[in-house]
Short mmCIF file of C-alpha atoms and ligand atoms in Angstrom, two decimals:
data_model
loop_
_atom_site.label_atom_id
_atom_site.label_comp_id
_atom_site.label_asym_id
_atom_site.label_seq_id
_atom_site.Cartn_x
_atom_site.Cartn_y
_atom_site.Cartn_z
CA MET A 1 -61.06 0.24 44.08
CA ILE A 2 -58.48 1.89 46.01
CA GLY A 3 -57.96 5.35 46.03
CA ASP A 4 -54.65 7.53 45.12
CA ARG A 5 -53.70 8.48 48.40
CA LEU A 6 -54.03 4.87 50.22
CA THR A 7 -52.08 3.72 47.05
CA GLN A 8 -49.51 5.83 47.38
CA ALA A 9 -48.96 5.55 50.97
CA MET A 10 -49.16 1.55 50.23
CA ASN A 11 -46.32 1.54 47.84
CA ASP A 12 -44.21 3.60 50.19
CA GLN A 13 -44.91 0.75 52.67
CA ILE A 14 -43.54 -1.75 49.91
CA LYS A 15 -40.37 0.30 49.92
CA HIS A 16 -40.19 0.22 53.76
CA GLU A 17 -40.58 -3.82 53.65
CA LEU A 18 -38.02 -4.41 51.27
CA GLU A 19 -35.39 -2.15 53.07
CA SER A 20 -36.17 -4.21 55.68
CA TYR A 21 -35.24 -7.14 53.82
CA TYR A 22 -32.40 -5.54 52.69
CA ILE A 23 -31.24 -4.30 55.88
CA TYR A 24 -31.61 -7.69 57.63
CA LEU A 25 -30.00 -9.05 54.83
CA SER A 26 -27.26 -6.80 55.14
CA MET A 27 -27.15 -8.27 58.88
CA VAL A 28 -27.21 -11.66 58.06
CA SER A 29 -23.89 -10.94 56.19
CA TRP A 30 -22.12 -9.02 59.18
CA LEU A 31 -23.56 -12.05 61.78
CA HIS A 32 -21.65 -14.60 59.42
CA ASP A 33 -18.69 -12.67 59.48
CA ARG A 34 -18.51 -12.93 63.30
CA ASN A 35 -19.12 -16.54 63.14
CA LEU A 36 -22.52 -16.19 64.40
CA ASP A 37 -24.38 -18.38 62.01
CA GLY A 38 -27.10 -19.11 64.33
CA MET A 39 -27.80 -15.19 64.68
CA ALA A 40 -27.26 -15.04 60.90
CA HIS A 41 -29.77 -18.07 60.12
CA TRP A 42 -32.26 -16.19 62.29
CA MET A 43 -31.94 -12.90 60.85
CA ARG A 44 -32.23 -14.97 57.36
CA CYS A 45 -35.76 -15.91 58.26
CA GLN A 46 -36.54 -12.37 59.40
CA ALA A 47 -35.46 -11.00 56.12
CA HIS A 48 -37.76 -13.50 54.30
CA GLU A 49 -40.66 -12.62 56.46
CA GLU A 50 -40.18 -8.88 55.07
CA MET A 51 -39.99 -10.05 51.48
CA ILE A 52 -43.38 -11.44 51.97
CA HIS A 53 -44.89 -8.54 53.76
CA ALA A 54 -43.86 -6.15 50.85
CA MET A 55 -46.03 -8.77 48.29
CA LYS A 56 -48.99 -8.56 50.62
CA PHE A 57 -48.99 -4.88 50.09
CA PHE A 58 -47.95 -5.33 46.25
CA ASP A 59 -50.87 -7.90 45.90
CA HIS A 60 -53.01 -5.89 47.80
CA ILE A 61 -52.71 -3.00 45.37
CA ILE A 62 -53.13 -4.90 42.32
CA ASP A 63 -56.03 -7.01 43.32
CA ARG A 64 -57.66 -3.72 44.28
CA GLY A 65 -57.43 -2.12 40.45
CA GLY A 66 -54.42 0.21 41.64
CA LYS A 67 -50.63 0.15 40.62
CA ALA A 68 -47.92 -1.23 42.65
CA VAL A 69 -44.82 1.26 41.97
CA LEU A 70 -41.23 0.09 43.19
CA GLN A 71 -39.07 2.81 44.51
CA ASP A 72 -35.36 3.28 45.15
CA LEU A 73 -34.19 2.04 48.35
CA LYS A 74 -32.05 3.89 50.63
CA GLN A 75 -28.40 3.28 51.41
CA LEU A 76 -28.01 0.68 53.39
CA LYS A 77 -25.85 0.38 57.01
CA THR A 78 -23.34 -2.44 56.07
CA ASP A 79 -21.25 -2.34 59.64
CA TRP A 80 -22.25 -2.39 63.15
CA VAL A 81 -19.83 -1.98 66.35
CA SER A 82 -21.26 -5.19 68.13
CA VAL A 83 -23.95 -7.86 68.01
CA GLU A 84 -25.96 -5.55 70.78
CA GLU A 85 -25.99 -2.72 68.25
CA VAL A 86 -27.03 -5.22 65.70
CA PHE A 87 -30.34 -6.48 67.27
CA ASN A 88 -31.05 -2.81 68.94
CA ASP A 89 -30.96 -1.71 65.32
CA ALA A 90 -33.35 -4.29 64.48
CA TYR A 91 -35.61 -3.52 67.59
CA ALA A 92 -35.72 0.14 66.53
CA HIS A 93 -36.59 -0.73 62.85
CA GLU A 94 -39.49 -2.58 63.60
CA GLN A 95 -40.61 0.45 66.00
CA PHE A 96 -40.76 2.30 63.05
CA ILE A 97 -42.35 -0.18 60.81
CA THR A 98 -45.12 -0.15 63.69
CA SER A 99 -45.32 3.57 63.30
CA LYS A 100 -45.94 3.26 59.58
CA ILE A 101 -48.53 0.72 59.99
CA ASN A 102 -50.16 2.85 62.11
CA GLU A 103 -50.15 5.82 59.75
CA LEU A 104 -51.47 3.48 57.01
CA THR A 105 -54.49 2.71 58.86
CA THR A 106 -55.45 5.92 60.04
CA ILE A 107 -55.28 6.89 56.43
CA ALA A 108 -57.52 3.62 55.44
CA ARG A 109 -60.18 4.98 58.05
CA GLU A 110 -60.02 8.44 56.44
CA GLU A 111 -60.40 7.53 53.22
CA LYS A 112 -63.33 4.73 54.55
CA ASP A 113 -61.36 2.15 53.06
CA TYR A 114 -62.89 -0.75 54.63
CA ALA A 115 -61.37 -3.64 52.06
CA SER A 116 -57.77 -2.74 53.68
CA GLU A 117 -58.81 -2.77 57.32
CA PRO A 118 -58.30 -6.64 57.87
CA MET A 119 -54.96 -6.92 56.37
CA LEU A 120 -53.67 -3.77 58.12
CA ALA A 121 -55.19 -5.47 61.11
CA TRP A 122 -52.79 -8.52 60.47
CA PHE A 123 -49.91 -6.25 60.31
CA SER A 124 -50.37 -4.71 63.51
CA ASP A 125 -50.52 -7.96 65.33
CA GLU A 126 -47.52 -8.99 63.53
CA GLN A 127 -45.59 -5.84 64.45
CA VAL A 128 -46.48 -6.80 68.39
CA GLU A 129 -44.97 -9.95 67.58
CA GLU A 130 -41.72 -8.48 65.71
CA GLU A 131 -41.18 -5.91 68.48
CA ALA A 132 -41.50 -8.51 71.18
CA THR A 133 -39.05 -10.92 69.65
CA THR A 134 -36.46 -8.39 68.23
CA GLY A 135 -36.81 -6.77 71.80
CA LYS A 136 -36.04 -9.54 73.76
CA ILE A 137 -33.00 -10.73 71.89
CA ALA A 138 -31.70 -7.64 72.34
CA ALA A 139 -32.38 -7.75 76.11
CA GLU A 140 -30.80 -10.84 76.10
CA LEU A 141 -27.73 -9.87 74.70
CA GLU A 142 -27.40 -6.77 77.08
CA MET A 143 -27.67 -9.59 80.08
CA VAL A 144 -25.39 -11.75 78.56
CA GLY A 145 -22.58 -8.78 78.23
CA LYS A 146 -19.13 -10.07 77.42
CA ASP A 147 -20.02 -13.40 78.64
CA LYS A 148 -18.81 -15.50 75.27
CA THR A 149 -20.57 -18.56 77.04
CA GLY A 150 -23.81 -17.01 76.85
CA LEU A 151 -23.18 -15.61 73.67
CA LEU A 152 -22.63 -18.91 72.09
CA MET A 153 -25.89 -20.21 73.91
CA LEU A 154 -27.86 -17.54 72.37
CA ASP A 155 -26.61 -18.09 68.75
CA ARG A 156 -27.60 -21.85 69.20
CA GLU A 157 -30.86 -21.27 70.49
CA LEU A 158 -31.62 -18.72 67.73
CA GLY A 159 -30.20 -21.23 65.00
CA GLN A 160 -33.12 -23.34 65.47
CA ARG A 161 -35.58 -20.76 64.18
CA VAL A 162 -37.58 -22.96 61.32
CA PHE A 163 -37.61 -21.35 57.80
CA PRO A 164 -41.33 -21.16 56.31
CA ALA A 165 -41.79 -23.99 53.83
CA GLY A 166 -40.29 -23.50 50.35
CA SER A 167 -38.17 -20.43 51.50
CA PRO A 168 -36.06 -19.11 48.35
CA LEU A 169 -33.43 -17.77 51.22
CA ASP A 170 -33.11 -21.14 52.79
CA PRO A 171 -29.87 -22.57 51.46
CA VAL A 172 -31.64 -25.83 51.33
CA ALA A 173 -34.09 -24.42 48.65
CA TYR A 174 -31.44 -23.42 46.11
CA ASN A 175 -28.76 -25.78 47.10
CA ALA A 176 -31.70 -28.58 45.99
CA LYS A 177 -30.04 -30.48 42.79
FE1 OFO B 1 -42.38 -5.79 57.83
O1 OFO B 1 -42.20 -6.18 59.72
FE2 OFO B 1 -40.71 -6.41 60.19
O2 OFO B 1 -40.17 -4.47 59.58
#
């Protein structure tokens, strides 16, 4: 049985993960609007992962006898001055999420909730990867600068990211007849 303090913190984390999903989906729209369809595709895959993260916490709370409670999501940013700002924001957001996972790990240890530790360790690993990928793209965009050819090459490269099988965010899934 999960305790009240960790349940509350994990419910807060469901909100953070769903806000991540929502923020990245807003970035998808902005990127399509700038005809950066490859980057939009990459960000759509990222949004998919955030929904999965929210569901991992949702199911963990329920499996442990707690109650998952959904909260209001905060007002979204819907506009960016540049593609660099989009990926800098994504990188900063991943750093924020890492700090939240660290807080959850601290709470789980203080509450001696050993059953949560494997899942939180998975999230810690995931955050290393997510900070690395968003940080790398932000750095590459800085290198590209105003070079349009470089921007298009990076857009093509990021368009190669593969959706997890059966993703509901993959247009192929919802266009299927
Ligand atoms: Fe859920 O890892 Fe990104 O935010």
